[in-house]
């Protein structure tokens, strides 16, 4: 058992509680709790958007996929994920920022009405189960590895969840952005140092790159067949555009002090993520030179343990401290915001309709209670899904919003002809097509379910908006959008 390392990891997690307590003292209203009062400078927007994606799958999931199948296997993340932030910055950030909304669901209400608000919010909340579960699974893995299997994965998940949960409940988005700032510094320094050590142990970076070239790991495009290209495009767009309607991205971008900062922070954060995501890939690839037999065996049986095994077996203690500090930082930065996001959406876009008299003070309390409840659901789901790869959990999460929420958001912003009826038909057809291909494996193996769902969603929006209005049109224009939350 790596007792000292385990103690340091727990102390690090406990230390973040102090940040949560301090941030909690500055939370005065729901705008502070949900979007940090719309007052973050550029540097903090960059670090918190960068932290949006740099989670468990970046450190543990992506490298395993890359070493097994090359860049073509990771087109979804980091390529698609990073471009998502760039697209958000270029085409969505400023348009949404000027509306001063608390959640992405508020936009759907203002543009289409309450029915679309609730439907899209439910889809967004549902998508977070797999995303947050992936982070919780990684926390369990950390405690299991460091304890030498004395702490089981489920117990590790519980410990990690409780420690993350406490500081998020106390400080909300303010706690998230301040800890993101600290944690991204730890992550960048830690993984950069480990990459340097790995390069030395491998005989130089040129040997690692040569190995990747020999194994054709730099090949990104599929074999030139229609089917292969369809699945390649489907993988690329899953996170690239399926993540655009996500509440955690919305909260981090909307926490900026102005629209220009929101735009620039998202674009720079996305590009930084793409560049730095290659560092864990390089480290895991070097393991094939440093510990060829162990790495090959683990890649076949449990690829997510390759990197921890390399660190614990071949790195100096200082590097071990930096690695697990970086890993926990990555997990916490992602899991904290993704616990906050669905709880915020539930209270703002669903509970407020069930409890219209809910004032700001009680709404803040409801958000904190909802975070606790959602954390319990995610923990249960993560334990039940034990054995599922972290990368696959994340991948599946964003197909829901791709087929259900992306088209209403984008068409609503850029097409004046988009109607409530069109949005309703879009959601219905998109989700139905996606579910059909997932429930009929023979069809899903021939055509990607998420691509079918996206196509059906676009078709539904256009046709549903053009045909006569069979459903009462309750939408309001963007100019009539309103802010119902104090800026504080």
CSV table of C-alpha atoms in Angstrom, one decimal:
chain,number,residue,atom,x,y,z
A,1,UNK,CA,0.0,0.0,0.0
A,2,UNK,CA,1.3,3.5,-0.9
A,3,UNK,CA,0.2,4.9,2.5
A,4,UNK,CA,2.0,8.3,2.2
A,5,UNK,CA,0.6,8.9,-1.3
A,6,UNK,CA,-2.8,7.9,-0.2
A,7,UNK,CA,-2.7,10.3,2.7
A,8,UNK,CA,-1.4,13.1,0.5
A,9,UNK,CA,-4.3,12.6,-2.0
A,10,UNK,CA,-6.9,12.6,0.8
A,11,UNK,CA,-5.3,15.8,2.4
A,12,UNK,CA,-5.4,17.4,-1.1
A,13,UNK,CA,-9.1,16.6,-1.4
A,14,UNK,CA,-9.7,17.9,2.1
A,15,UNK,CA,-7.7,21.0,1.4
A,16,UNK,CA,-10.1,22.0,-1.3
A,17,UNK,CA,-12.9,22.1,1.3
A,18,UNK,CA,-11.3,25.3,2.6
A,19,UNK,CA,-11.6,26.8,-0.9
A,20,UNK,CA,-15.3,25.8,-0.9
A,21,UNK,CA,-15.9,27.3,2.5
A,22,UNK,CA,-14.2,30.6,1.5
A,23,UNK,CA,-16.1,30.7,-1.8
A,24,UNK,CA,-19.3,29.9,0.0
A,25,UNK,CA,-18.9,33.0,2.1
A,26,UNK,CA,-19.1,35.1,-1.1
A,27,UNK,CA,-22.2,33.5,-2.5
A,28,UNK,CA,-25.1,35.9,-2.0
A,29,UNK,CA,-27.6,34.7,-4.6
A,30,UNK,CA,-28.3,32.2,-7.3
A,31,UNK,CA,-26.3,34.1,-9.9
A,32,UNK,CA,-23.2,33.9,-7.7
A,33,UNK,CA,-23.8,30.2,-7.1
A,34,UNK,CA,-24.6,29.2,-10.6
A,35,UNK,CA,-22.4,31.5,-12.8
A,36,UNK,CA,-20.0,33.2,-10.4
A,37,UNK,CA,-21.9,36.4,-10.7
A,38,UNK,CA,-20.8,37.0,-14.3
A,39,UNK,CA,-17.5,38.5,-13.3
A,40,UNK,CA,-14.6,36.3,-14.1
A,41,UNK,CA,-11.5,37.7,-15.9
A,42,UNK,CA,-10.1,36.1,-19.0
A,43,UNK,CA,-7.4,34.0,-17.3
A,44,UNK,CA,-10.0,32.3,-15.0
A,45,UNK,CA,-12.4,31.7,-17.9
A,46,UNK,CA,-9.5,30.0,-19.8
A,47,UNK,CA,-8.6,27.7,-16.9
A,48,UNK,CA,-12.2,26.8,-16.1
A,49,UNK,CA,-13.1,26.0,-19.8
A,50,UNK,CA,-9.8,24.1,-20.2
A,51,UNK,CA,-10.9,22.2,-17.0
A,52,UNK,CA,-14.3,21.4,-18.6
A,53,UNK,CA,-12.8,18.6,-20.6
A,54,UNK,CA,-9.5,17.7,-18.8
A,55,UNK,CA,-10.9,15.0,-16.7
A,56,UNK,CA,-10.5,11.3,-16.0
A,57,UNK,CA,-11.0,10.3,-19.7
A,58,UNK,CA,-8.2,12.6,-20.8
A,59,UNK,CA,-5.6,11.2,-18.4
A,60,UNK,CA,-6.8,7.5,-18.3
A,61,UNK,CA,-9.3,6.9,-21.1
A,62,UNK,CA,-7.8,8.7,-24.2
A,63,UNK,CA,-4.3,7.4,-23.9
A,64,UNK,CA,-5.5,3.8,-23.7
A,65,UNK,CA,-7.6,4.3,-26.8
A,66,UNK,CA,-4.8,6.0,-28.6
A,67,UNK,CA,-2.2,3.3,-27.9
A,68,UNK,CA,-4.7,0.6,-29.0
A,69,UNK,CA,-5.9,2.2,-32.2
A,70,UNK,CA,-4.2,5.4,-33.0
A,71,UNK,CA,-5.5,9.0,-33.5
A,72,UNK,CA,-8.5,7.6,-35.4
A,73,UNK,CA,-9.8,6.1,-32.1
A,74,UNK,CA,-9.7,9.5,-30.3
A,75,UNK,CA,-11.3,11.7,-32.9
A,76,UNK,CA,-14.2,12.2,-30.5
A,77,UNK,CA,-12.0,13.3,-27.7
A,78,UNK,CA,-9.7,15.3,-27.7
A,79,UNK,CA,-10.3,16.5,-31.3
A,80,UNK,CA,-14.1,16.8,-31.1
A,81,UNK,CA,-14.2,18.0,-27.5
A,82,UNK,CA,-11.7,20.8,-28.1
A,83,UNK,CA,-13.5,22.0,-31.2
A,84,UNK,CA,-16.7,22.1,-29.2
A,85,UNK,CA,-15.2,24.9,-27.0
A,86,UNK,CA,-13.9,26.7,-30.1
A,87,UNK,CA,-17.3,26.6,-31.7
A,88,UNK,CA,-19.0,27.7,-28.5
A,89,UNK,CA,-16.7,30.7,-28.4
A,90,UNK,CA,-17.0,31.7,-32.1
A,91,UNK,CA,-20.8,31.1,-32.6
A,92,UNK,CA,-22.6,30.9,-29.3
A,93,UNK,CA,-20.9,32.7,-26.4
A,94,UNK,CA,-21.6,36.3,-27.1
A,95,UNK,CA,-25.1,35.7,-28.4
A,96,UNK,CA,-26.1,33.8,-25.2
A,97,UNK,CA,-24.1,36.0,-22.9
A,98,UNK,CA,-26.0,39.2,-23.7
A,99,UNK,CA,-29.2,37.5,-22.5
A,100,UNK,CA,-27.9,37.2,-18.9
A,101,UNK,CA,-29.4,33.8,-18.4
A,102,UNK,CA,-28.8,31.4,-15.5
A,103,UNK,CA,-29.0,28.2,-17.4
A,104,UNK,CA,-29.2,27.0,-21.0
A,105,UNK,CA,-32.7,25.9,-20.3
A,106,UNK,CA,-33.7,29.6,-19.8
A,107,UNK,CA,-32.9,30.1,-23.4
A,108,UNK,CA,-35.2,27.4,-24.5
A,109,UNK,CA,-38.0,28.9,-22.4
A,110,UNK,CA,-37.5,32.4,-23.8
A,111,UNK,CA,-37.2,31.2,-27.4
A,112,UNK,CA,-39.8,28.4,-27.5
A,113,UNK,CA,-41.8,28.2,-24.3
A,114,UNK,CA,-42.0,26.1,-21.2
A,115,UNK,CA,-42.6,22.8,-22.9
A,116,UNK,CA,-39.4,22.9,-24.8
A,117,UNK,CA,-37.5,24.2,-21.8
A,118,UNK,CA,-38.6,21.2,-19.7
A,119,UNK,CA,-37.9,18.7,-22.5
A,120,UNK,CA,-34.4,19.9,-23.3
A,121,UNK,CA,-33.5,20.4,-19.6
A,122,UNK,CA,-34.5,16.7,-18.9
A,123,UNK,CA,-32.3,15.5,-21.8
A,124,UNK,CA,-29.4,17.7,-20.6
A,125,UNK,CA,-29.8,16.4,-17.0
A,126,UNK,CA,-30.0,12.8,-18.2
A,127,UNK,CA,-26.8,13.1,-20.2
A,128,UNK,CA,-24.8,14.0,-17.1
A,129,UNK,CA,-25.3,10.5,-15.6
A,130,UNK,CA,-22.6,8.9,-17.7
A,131,UNK,CA,-20.3,12.0,-17.7
A,132,UNK,CA,-20.1,12.4,-14.0
A,133,UNK,CA,-20.1,8.6,-13.4
A,134,UNK,CA,-16.9,8.4,-15.4
A,135,UNK,CA,-15.2,10.9,-13.0
A,136,UNK,CA,-16.5,9.0,-10.0
A,137,UNK,CA,-15.2,5.8,-11.4
A,138,UNK,CA,-11.8,7.3,-11.8
A,139,UNK,CA,-11.8,8.5,-8.2
A,140,UNK,CA,-12.5,5.0,-7.1
A,141,UNK,CA,-9.6,3.7,-9.3
A,142,UNK,CA,-7.2,6.2,-7.6
A,143,UNK,CA,-8.1,5.0,-4.1
A,144,UNK,CA,-7.9,1.3,-5.2
A,145,UNK,CA,-4.5,1.6,-6.8
A,146,UNK,CA,-3.0,3.7,-4.0
A,147,UNK,CA,-4.3,1.3,-1.3
A,148,UNK,CA,-3.1,-1.8,-3.1
A,149,UNK,CA,-6.8,-3.0,-3.4
A,150,UNK,CA,-7.4,-2.6,0.3
A,151,UNK,CA,-9.9,0.1,-0.5
A,152,UNK,CA,-12.4,-1.3,-3.0
A,153,UNK,CA,-13.5,0.7,-6.0
A,154,UNK,CA,-17.0,1.3,-4.6
A,155,UNK,CA,-15.7,2.5,-1.3
A,156,UNK,CA,-13.2,4.7,-3.2
A,157,UNK,CA,-16.0,6.2,-5.2
A,158,UNK,CA,-17.9,7.0,-2.1
A,159,UNK,CA,-15.0,8.7,-0.4
A,160,UNK,CA,-14.2,10.8,-3.5
A,161,UNK,CA,-17.8,11.7,-4.1
A,162,UNK,CA,-18.3,12.9,-0.5
A,163,UNK,CA,-15.2,15.1,-0.6
A,164,UNK,CA,-16.1,16.7,-3.9
A,165,UNK,CA,-19.7,17.1,-3.0
A,166,UNK,CA,-19.0,19.1,0.2
A,167,UNK,CA,-17.1,21.9,-1.4
A,168,UNK,CA,-19.4,22.2,-4.4
A,169,UNK,CA,-22.5,22.5,-2.1
A,170,UNK,CA,-20.7,25.1,-0.1
A,171,UNK,CA,-19.3,27.3,-2.9
A,172,UNK,CA,-21.1,26.5,-6.1
A,173,UNK,CA,-19.5,27.9,-9.3
A,174,UNK,CA,-17.3,30.2,-7.3
A,175,UNK,CA,-15.7,27.2,-5.6
A,176,UNK,CA,-15.4,25.4,-9.0
A,177,UNK,CA,-13.6,28.3,-10.8
A,178,UNK,CA,-11.2,29.0,-8.0
A,179,UNK,CA,-10.2,25.4,-7.5
A,180,UNK,CA,-10.0,24.9,-11.3
A,181,UNK,CA,-7.4,27.7,-11.4
A,182,UNK,CA,-5.3,26.0,-8.8
A,183,UNK,CA,-5.9,22.5,-10.1
A,184,UNK,CA,-5.0,23.3,-13.7
A,185,UNK,CA,-1.6,24.7,-12.5
A,186,UNK,CA,-1.0,21.5,-10.6
A,187,UNK,CA,-2.1,19.4,-13.6
A,188,UNK,CA,0.1,21.2,-16.2
A,189,UNK,CA,3.2,21.2,-14.1
A,190,UNK,CA,2.7,17.6,-12.9
A,191,UNK,CA,2.0,16.0,-16.3
A,192,UNK,CA,4.8,18.1,-18.0
A,193,UNK,CA,7.3,16.8,-15.5
A,194,UNK,CA,6.2,13.2,-15.9
A,195,UNK,CA,6.4,13.5,-19.6
A,196,UNK,CA,10.0,14.7,-19.3
A,197,UNK,CA,10.9,11.8,-17.0
A,198,UNK,CA,9.1,9.3,-19.3
A,199,UNK,CA,11.1,10.6,-22.2
A,200,UNK,CA,14.3,10.1,-20.4
A,201,UNK,CA,13.4,6.6,-19.3
A,202,UNK,CA,12.4,5.7,-22.9
A,203,UNK,CA,15.7,6.9,-24.3
A,204,UNK,CA,14.4,10.2,-25.7
A,205,UNK,CA,11.2,11.6,-27.2
A,206,UNK,CA,12.3,10.6,-30.7
A,207,UNK,CA,12.1,6.9,-29.8
A,208,UNK,CA,8.6,7.3,-28.5
A,209,UNK,CA,7.5,9.2,-31.6
A,210,UNK,CA,9.3,6.5,-33.8
A,211,UNK,CA,7.3,3.8,-32.0
A,212,UNK,CA,4.0,5.6,-32.7
A,213,UNK,CA,5.0,5.9,-36.3
A,214,UNK,CA,5.9,2.2,-36.6
A,215,UNK,CA,2.6,1.2,-35.2
A,216,UNK,CA,0.7,3.7,-37.5
A,217,UNK,CA,-0.7,5.5,-34.5
A,218,UNK,CA,-0.7,8.8,-36.2
A,219,UNK,CA,-3.2,7.6,-38.8
A,220,UNK,CA,-6.4,9.5,-38.2
A,221,UNK,CA,-8.6,8.9,-41.2
A,222,UNK,CA,-10.5,5.6,-41.7
A,223,UNK,CA,-10.4,3.2,-44.6
A,224,UNK,CA,-12.1,4.9,-47.6
A,225,UNK,CA,-15.5,3.2,-47.4
A,226,UNK,CA,-18.9,5.0,-46.9
A,227,UNK,CA,-19.6,3.1,-43.8
A,228,UNK,CA,-16.2,3.8,-42.2
A,229,UNK,CA,-16.5,7.5,-43.0
A,230,UNK,CA,-20.1,7.7,-41.6
A,231,UNK,CA,-18.9,6.3,-38.2
A,232,UNK,CA,-15.9,8.5,-38.3
A,233,UNK,CA,-18.0,11.6,-38.8
A,234,UNK,CA,-20.5,10.5,-36.2
A,235,UNK,CA,-17.7,10.0,-33.6
A,236,UNK,CA,-16.2,13.4,-34.4
A,237,UNK,CA,-19.5,15.3,-34.0
A,238,UNK,CA,-20.7,13.5,-30.8
A,239,UNK,CA,-18.7,15.8,-28.5
A,240,UNK,CA,-18.0,18.5,-31.0
A,241,UNK,CA,-21.6,19.7,-31.3
A,242,UNK,CA,-23.4,17.3,-28.9
A,243,UNK,CA,-21.7,19.1,-26.0
A,244,UNK,CA,-22.6,22.6,-27.1
A,245,UNK,CA,-26.0,22.6,-25.3
A,246,UNK,CA,-24.5,21.3,-22.0
A,247,UNK,CA,-25.1,23.3,-18.9
A,248,UNK,CA,-21.5,23.0,-17.5
A,249,UNK,CA,-20.0,24.6,-20.6
A,250,UNK,CA,-22.7,27.3,-20.5
A,251,UNK,CA,-22.0,28.0,-16.8
A,252,UNK,CA,-18.3,28.3,-17.3
A,253,UNK,CA,-18.5,30.5,-20.4
A,254,UNK,CA,-21.3,32.7,-18.9
A,255,UNK,CA,-19.3,33.3,-15.7
A,256,UNK,CA,-17.1,35.7,-17.7
A,257,UNK,CA,-17.2,39.4,-17.0
A,258,UNK,CA,-18.3,40.3,-20.5
A,259,UNK,CA,-19.2,38.7,-23.9
A,260,UNK,CA,-15.7,39.3,-25.4
A,261,UNK,CA,-14.1,37.5,-22.5
A,262,UNK,CA,-16.6,34.6,-22.8
A,263,UNK,CA,-15.8,34.2,-26.5
A,264,UNK,CA,-12.0,34.4,-26.1
A,265,UNK,CA,-11.9,32.3,-23.0
A,266,UNK,CA,-13.7,29.4,-24.7
A,267,UNK,CA,-11.6,29.5,-27.8
A,268,UNK,CA,-8.3,29.7,-26.0
A,269,UNK,CA,-9.4,27.1,-23.5
A,270,UNK,CA,-10.4,24.7,-26.2
A,271,UNK,CA,-7.1,25.1,-28.1
A,272,UNK,CA,-5.1,24.6,-24.9
A,273,UNK,CA,-7.0,21.5,-24.2
A,274,UNK,CA,-6.3,20.0,-27.6
A,275,UNK,CA,-2.5,20.7,-27.3
A,276,UNK,CA,-2.1,19.4,-23.7
A,277,UNK,CA,-4.3,16.3,-24.2
A,278,UNK,CA,-1.4,14.8,-26.2
A,279,UNK,CA,0.8,14.7,-23.0
A,280,UNK,CA,-0.9,11.7,-21.4
A,281,UNK,CA,-0.9,10.0,-24.7
A,282,UNK,CA,2.9,10.4,-24.9
A,283,UNK,CA,3.4,9.2,-21.4
A,284,UNK,CA,1.4,6.0,-21.9
A,285,UNK,CA,3.1,5.3,-25.3
A,286,UNK,CA,6.4,5.6,-23.5
A,287,UNK,CA,5.3,2.8,-21.2
A,288,UNK,CA,5.5,0.4,-24.1
A,289,UNK,CA,9.3,1.1,-24.1
A,290,UNK,CA,9.8,1.4,-20.3
A,291,UNK,CA,7.8,-1.7,-19.3
A,292,UNK,CA,6.8,-3.5,-22.5
A,293,UNK,CA,5.4,-6.7,-21.0
A,294,UNK,CA,3.4,-5.1,-18.2
A,295,UNK,CA,2.0,-2.4,-20.5
A,296,UNK,CA,1.0,-4.9,-23.2
A,297,UNK,CA,-0.8,-7.1,-20.6
A,298,UNK,CA,-2.6,-4.2,-19.1
A,299,UNK,CA,-3.7,-2.8,-22.4
A,300,UNK,CA,-5.4,-6.1,-23.1
A,301,UNK,CA,-7.0,-6.5,-19.6
A,302,UNK,CA,-7.4,-3.1,-17.9
A,303,UNK,CA,-5.9,-0.3,-20.1
A,304,UNK,CA,-6.9,2.4,-17.6
A,305,UNK,CA,-4.3,1.1,-15.1
A,306,UNK,CA,-1.3,1.4,-17.5
A,307,UNK,CA,-0.5,5.0,-16.5
A,308,UNK,CA,-0.9,4.5,-12.7
A,309,UNK,CA,1.2,1.3,-13.0
A,310,UNK,CA,4.0,3.1,-14.9
A,311,UNK,CA,4.1,5.9,-12.3
A,312,UNK,CA,4.1,3.7,-9.2
A,313,UNK,CA,6.6,1.2,-10.6
A,314,UNK,CA,9.1,3.3,-12.5
A,315,UNK,CA,8.9,7.0,-11.4
A,316,UNK,CA,10.5,8.7,-8.4
A,317,UNK,CA,8.3,9.6,-5.4
A,318,UNK,CA,8.2,13.3,-6.4
A,319,UNK,CA,6.8,12.3,-9.8
A,320,UNK,CA,4.3,10.0,-8.1
A,321,UNK,CA,3.0,12.9,-5.9
A,322,UNK,CA,2.8,15.2,-9.0
A,323,UNK,CA,1.0,12.6,-11.0
A,324,UNK,CA,-1.7,11.7,-8.5
A,325,UNK,CA,-2.1,15.4,-7.7
A,326,UNK,CA,-2.6,16.1,-11.4
A,327,UNK,CA,-5.0,13.2,-11.8
A,328,UNK,CA,-7.1,14.1,-8.8
A,329,UNK,CA,-7.1,17.8,-10.0
A,330,UNK,CA,-8.4,16.7,-13.4
A,331,UNK,CA,-11.1,14.5,-11.9
A,332,UNK,CA,-12.2,17.1,-9.4
A,333,UNK,CA,-12.3,20.0,-11.9
A,334,UNK,CA,-14.6,18.1,-14.1
A,335,UNK,CA,-16.7,16.3,-11.5
A,336,UNK,CA,-17.4,19.4,-9.5
A,337,UNK,CA,-18.9,21.4,-12.3
A,338,UNK,CA,-20.8,18.5,-13.7
A,339,UNK,CA,-22.4,17.9,-10.3
A,340,UNK,CA,-23.4,21.6,-10.2
A,341,UNK,CA,-24.7,21.8,-13.8
A,342,UNK,CA,-27.7,19.3,-13.7
A,343,UNK,CA,-28.8,20.4,-10.2
A,344,UNK,CA,-28.9,24.0,-11.4
A,345,UNK,CA,-30.9,23.0,-14.5
A,346,UNK,CA,-33.3,21.0,-12.4
A,347,UNK,CA,-34.1,23.8,-10.0
A,348,UNK,CA,-34.2,26.6,-12.5
A,349,UNK,CA,-36.0,24.9,-15.4
A,350,UNK,CA,-38.2,22.3,-13.7
A,351,UNK,CA,-38.7,22.9,-10.0
A,352,UNK,CA,-39.5,26.6,-10.5
A,353,UNK,CA,-42.5,25.5,-12.6
A,354,UNK,CA,-43.7,23.2,-9.8
A,355,UNK,CA,-43.0,25.8,-7.2
A,356,UNK,CA,-43.7,29.2,-8.8
A,357,UNK,CA,-43.4,31.2,-5.5
A,358,UNK,CA,-39.8,30.0,-5.0
A,359,UNK,CA,-37.7,33.0,-4.1
A,360,UNK,CA,-34.0,33.5,-4.6
A,361,UNK,CA,-33.0,32.4,-1.1
A,362,UNK,CA,-35.0,29.2,-1.2
A,363,UNK,CA,-33.9,28.5,-4.8
A,364,UNK,CA,-30.3,28.6,-3.6
A,365,UNK,CA,-31.1,26.1,-0.9
A,366,UNK,CA,-32.9,23.9,-3.5
A,367,UNK,CA,-29.8,23.9,-5.7
A,368,UNK,CA,-27.7,22.6,-2.9
A,369,UNK,CA,-30.1,19.9,-2.0
A,370,UNK,CA,-30.4,18.9,-5.7
A,371,UNK,CA,-26.6,18.6,-5.9
A,372,UNK,CA,-26.7,16.1,-3.0
A,373,UNK,CA,-29.5,14.1,-4.6
A,374,UNK,CA,-27.9,14.0,-8.0
A,375,UNK,CA,-24.5,13.0,-6.5
A,376,UNK,CA,-26.2,10.0,-4.8
A,377,UNK,CA,-27.8,9.0,-8.1
A,378,UNK,CA,-24.6,9.3,-10.1
A,379,UNK,CA,-22.7,7.3,-7.4
A,380,UNK,CA,-25.2,4.5,-7.6
A,381,UNK,CA,-25.0,4.5,-11.4
A,382,UNK,CA,-21.2,4.5,-11.4
A,383,UNK,CA,-21.1,1.5,-9.0
A,384,UNK,CA,-23.7,-0.3,-11.2
A,385,UNK,CA,-21.7,0.4,-14.4
A,386,UNK,CA,-18.4,-1.0,-12.9
A,387,UNK,CA,-16.2,-2.4,-15.7
A,388,UNK,CA,-17.4,0.0,-18.3
A,389,UNK,CA,-14.5,2.0,-19.8
A,390,UNK,CA,-14.3,5.7,-18.8
A,391,UNK,CA,-14.0,6.8,-22.4
A,392,UNK,CA,-17.1,4.9,-23.4
A,393,UNK,CA,-19.1,6.4,-20.5
A,394,UNK,CA,-18.2,9.9,-21.6
A,395,UNK,CA,-18.9,9.1,-25.3
A,396,UNK,CA,-22.4,7.8,-24.6
A,397,UNK,CA,-23.3,10.8,-22.5
A,398,UNK,CA,-23.3,13.4,-25.3
A,399,UNK,CA,-25.3,11.5,-27.8
A,400,UNK,CA,-28.4,12.4,-25.9
A,401,UNK,CA,-28.0,16.2,-26.2
A,402,UNK,CA,-26.7,15.8,-29.8
A,403,UNK,CA,-29.9,14.3,-31.0
A,404,UNK,CA,-32.3,16.2,-28.7
A,405,UNK,CA,-31.0,19.7,-27.8
A,406,UNK,CA,-28.4,20.9,-30.3
A,407,UNK,CA,-30.7,21.6,-33.2
A,408,UNK,CA,-33.3,23.6,-31.2
A,409,UNK,CA,-30.5,25.7,-29.7
A,410,UNK,CA,-28.7,26.4,-33.0
A,411,UNK,CA,-31.7,26.9,-35.2
A,412,UNK,CA,-33.3,29.1,-32.5
A,413,UNK,CA,-30.3,31.4,-32.5
A,414,UNK,CA,-29.7,31.5,-36.3
A,415,UNK,CA,-33.1,30.9,-37.9
A,416,UNK,CA,-35.9,33.3,-37.3
A,417,UNK,CA,-38.3,30.8,-38.8
A,418,UNK,CA,-37.7,28.2,-36.0
A,419,UNK,CA,-40.9,27.6,-34.1
A,420,UNK,CA,-42.1,25.9,-30.9
A,421,UNK,CA,-43.7,23.2,-33.0
A,422,UNK,CA,-40.5,22.7,-35.0
A,423,UNK,CA,-38.5,22.3,-31.9
A,424,UNK,CA,-41.0,19.8,-30.5
A,425,UNK,CA,-40.9,17.7,-33.7
A,426,UNK,CA,-37.1,18.0,-33.8
A,427,UNK,CA,-36.7,16.6,-30.3
A,428,UNK,CA,-39.3,13.8,-30.9
A,429,UNK,CA,-37.8,12.6,-34.2
A,430,UNK,CA,-34.2,13.0,-33.1
A,431,UNK,CA,-34.5,11.0,-30.0
A,432,UNK,CA,-36.8,8.4,-31.7
A,433,UNK,CA,-34.3,7.8,-34.5
A,434,UNK,CA,-31.4,7.5,-32.1
A,435,UNK,CA,-33.2,5.1,-29.8
A,436,UNK,CA,-34.4,2.9,-32.6
A,437,UNK,CA,-30.9,2.3,-34.0
A,438,UNK,CA,-29.6,1.7,-30.4
A,439,UNK,CA,-32.4,-0.8,-29.7
A,440,UNK,CA,-32.0,-2.6,-33.0
A,441,UNK,CA,-28.3,-3.6,-33.1
A,442,UNK,CA,-28.3,-4.8,-36.6
A,443,UNK,CA,-29.3,-1.3,-37.8
A,444,UNK,CA,-27.0,0.5,-35.4
A,445,UNK,CA,-24.0,-1.6,-36.8
A,446,UNK,CA,-24.7,-0.4,-40.3
A,447,UNK,CA,-25.5,3.3,-39.6
A,448,UNK,CA,-24.4,5.4,-36.6
A,449,UNK,CA,-27.3,6.1,-34.2
A,450,UNK,CA,-26.2,9.6,-33.3
A,451,UNK,CA,-25.9,10.6,-37.0
A,452,UNK,CA,-29.4,9.3,-37.7
A,453,UNK,CA,-30.7,11.1,-34.7
A,454,UNK,CA,-29.1,14.4,-35.7
A,455,UNK,CA,-30.4,14.1,-39.3
A,456,UNK,CA,-33.9,13.4,-38.0
A,457,UNK,CA,-33.7,16.3,-35.6
A,458,UNK,CA,-32.7,18.7,-38.4
A,459,UNK,CA,-35.5,17.4,-40.6
A,460,UNK,CA,-38.0,17.7,-37.8
A,461,UNK,CA,-37.1,21.3,-37.1
A,462,UNK,CA,-37.4,22.4,-40.7
A,463,UNK,CA,-40.6,20.6,-41.5
A,464,UNK,CA,-42.2,21.2,-38.1
A,465,UNK,CA,-41.5,24.9,-38.5
A,466,UNK,CA,-42.7,25.3,-42.0
A,467,UNK,CA,-46.0,23.4,-41.8
A,468,UNK,CA,-49.0,25.2,-40.3
A,469,UNK,CA,-48.9,25.8,-36.6
A,470,UNK,CA,-50.9,22.9,-35.1
A,471,UNK,CA,-49.5,23.6,-31.7
A,472,UNK,CA,-49.9,27.0,-30.0
A,473,UNK,CA,-46.9,29.1,-30.6
A,474,UNK,CA,-45.6,30.3,-27.2
A,475,UNK,CA,-42.2,31.4,-28.2
A,476,UNK,CA,-40.8,34.8,-27.6
A,477,UNK,CA,-38.1,36.5,-29.6
A,478,UNK,CA,-34.5,36.9,-28.5
A,479,UNK,CA,-35.2,40.6,-28.0
A,480,UNK,CA,-37.9,39.7,-25.4
A,481,UNK,CA,-35.6,37.4,-23.4
A,482,UNK,CA,-35.3,38.4,-19.8
A,483,UNK,CA,-33.1,38.0,-16.8
A,484,UNK,CA,-35.0,37.0,-13.7
A,485,UNK,CA,-31.9,36.6,-11.4
A,486,UNK,CA,-30.1,39.3,-9.5
A,487,UNK,CA,-26.6,40.0,-10.6
A,488,UNK,CA,-25.5,40.5,-7.0
